[in-house]
Amino acid sequence: MSASTIAVLDYGSGNLHSATRALARTGAQVEVTNDMKVALAADGLVVPGVGAFAACMEGLRAVHGDRIIGRRLAGGRPVLGICVGMQILFDRGVEFGVEAEGCGEWPGTVERLQAEVLPHMGWNTVEAPESSTLFKGIDADTRFYFVHSYGVQSWELAPSEHIAPPKLTWADHGGKFLAAVENGALSATQFHPEKSGDAGAELLSNWVQSL
């Protein structure tokens, strides 16, 4: 069986080298690209992201990344968002009093975490559902690497009798926030799997194997 092809979306935001190297460890064929045809044709699309929500959205729109994500999901084609690449999948982000519109794939708002110490930087455990695909085979006390001050602190997508309920993974830093979401073809992590050592490599391998 041929290796899965993964496109890492280059829109001027994200640690592309680390993400590419980590994904290559899974045995996948990885290409960094901002070409729509390449991004649509790949078995999986990874959307990294670092920095401010509004700036990431500006860069994403400049390469039609929002359209690429939407078209892939309309066809049931897998997408994985990482860090701010997860945040921009929601309706909007509010940073320093500035509100920016996101991709709107999920309802909800990215807001400043309710913690005395920010950014939330370093290793933290997560609470993943037993049915999770991303966290399959990963021990419950495993730690992942986070670097962020903002996040989604409540899940707002209404239940549907026609769609399987999303698998939500939570973490805590001054209060609960979403650490990962698995919702059909769309998955995302607030932490950086590419910086999370063997645990992150296992998570990425789980995602690639699910394609």
mmCIF file of N, CA, C and O in Angstrom, residues 13 30 61 69 74 79 90 103 135 159 168 190:
data_model
loop_
_atom_site.group_PDB
_atom_site.id
_atom_site.type_symbol
_atom_site.label_atom_id
_atom_site.label_comp_id
_atom_site.label_asym_id
_atom_site.label_seq_id
_atom_site.Cartn_x
_atom_site.Cartn_y
_atom_site.Cartn_z
ATOM 1 N N SER A 13 2.234 31.293 8.499
ATOM 2 C CA SER A 13 2.117 31.149 9.948
ATOM 3 C C SER A 13 2.253 29.686 10.313
ATOM 4 O O SER A 13 1.564 28.838 9.759
ATOM 5 N N VAL A 30 5.111 13.996 2.654
ATOM 6 C CA VAL A 30 4.694 15.315 3.134
ATOM 7 C C VAL A 30 5.172 16.404 2.189
ATOM 8 O O VAL A 30 6.334 16.403 1.762
ATOM 9 N N ARG A 61 -6.541 33.605 4.337
ATOM 10 C CA ARG A 61 -7.387 34.062 3.228
ATOM 11 C C ARG A 61 -6.553 34.437 2.006
ATOM 12 O O ARG A 61 -7.012 34.296 0.866
ATOM 13 N N ILE A 69 -10.015 24.542 3.070
ATOM 14 C CA ILE A 69 -10.544 23.782 4.205
ATOM 15 C C ILE A 69 -12.013 23.438 3.969
ATOM 16 O O ILE A 69 -12.442 22.295 4.149
ATOM 17 N N ALA A 74 -16.271 19.557 2.763
ATOM 18 C CA ALA A 74 -17.507 19.280 2.029
ATOM 19 C C ALA A 74 -17.450 17.908 1.351
ATOM 20 O O ALA A 74 -18.482 17.262 1.161
ATOM 21 N N VAL A 79 -8.844 16.987 7.556
ATOM 22 C CA VAL A 79 -8.092 18.210 7.865
ATOM 23 C C VAL A 79 -7.699 18.146 9.340
ATOM 24 O O VAL A 79 -8.512 17.765 10.193
ATOM 25 N N PHE A 90 -12.885 28.054 14.388
ATOM 26 C CA PHE A 90 -14.092 28.511 15.074
ATOM 27 C C PHE A 90 -14.608 29.812 14.462
ATOM 28 O O PHE A 90 -13.979 30.399 13.575
ATOM 29 N N CYS A 103 -12.912 30.793 10.368
ATOM 30 C CA CYS A 103 -13.439 30.008 9.249
ATOM 31 C C CYS A 103 -14.887 29.577 9.467
ATOM 32 O O CYS A 103 -15.591 29.254 8.514
ATOM 33 N N PHE A 135 -6.034 9.838 20.236
ATOM 34 C CA PHE A 135 -5.346 9.442 21.460
ATOM 35 C C PHE A 135 -5.351 7.934 21.693
ATOM 36 O O PHE A 135 -5.038 7.478 22.786
ATOM 37 N N PRO A 159 -26.104 19.327 19.490
ATOM 38 C CA PRO A 159 -26.172 17.909 19.111
ATOM 39 C C PRO A 159 -27.099 17.699 17.923
ATOM 40 O O PRO A 159 -28.061 18.442 17.725
ATOM 41 N N LEU A 168 -14.499 15.306 22.201
ATOM 42 C CA LEU A 168 -13.873 16.499 22.766
ATOM 43 C C LEU A 168 -12.839 16.112 23.809
ATOM 44 O O LEU A 168 -13.105 15.298 24.696
ATOM 45 N N GLN A 190 -5.050 21.913 20.253
ATOM 46 C CA GLN A 190 -4.539 23.190 20.722
ATOM 47 C C GLN A 190 -3.043 23.090 21.036
ATOM 48 O O GLN A 190 -2.295 24.044 20.874
#
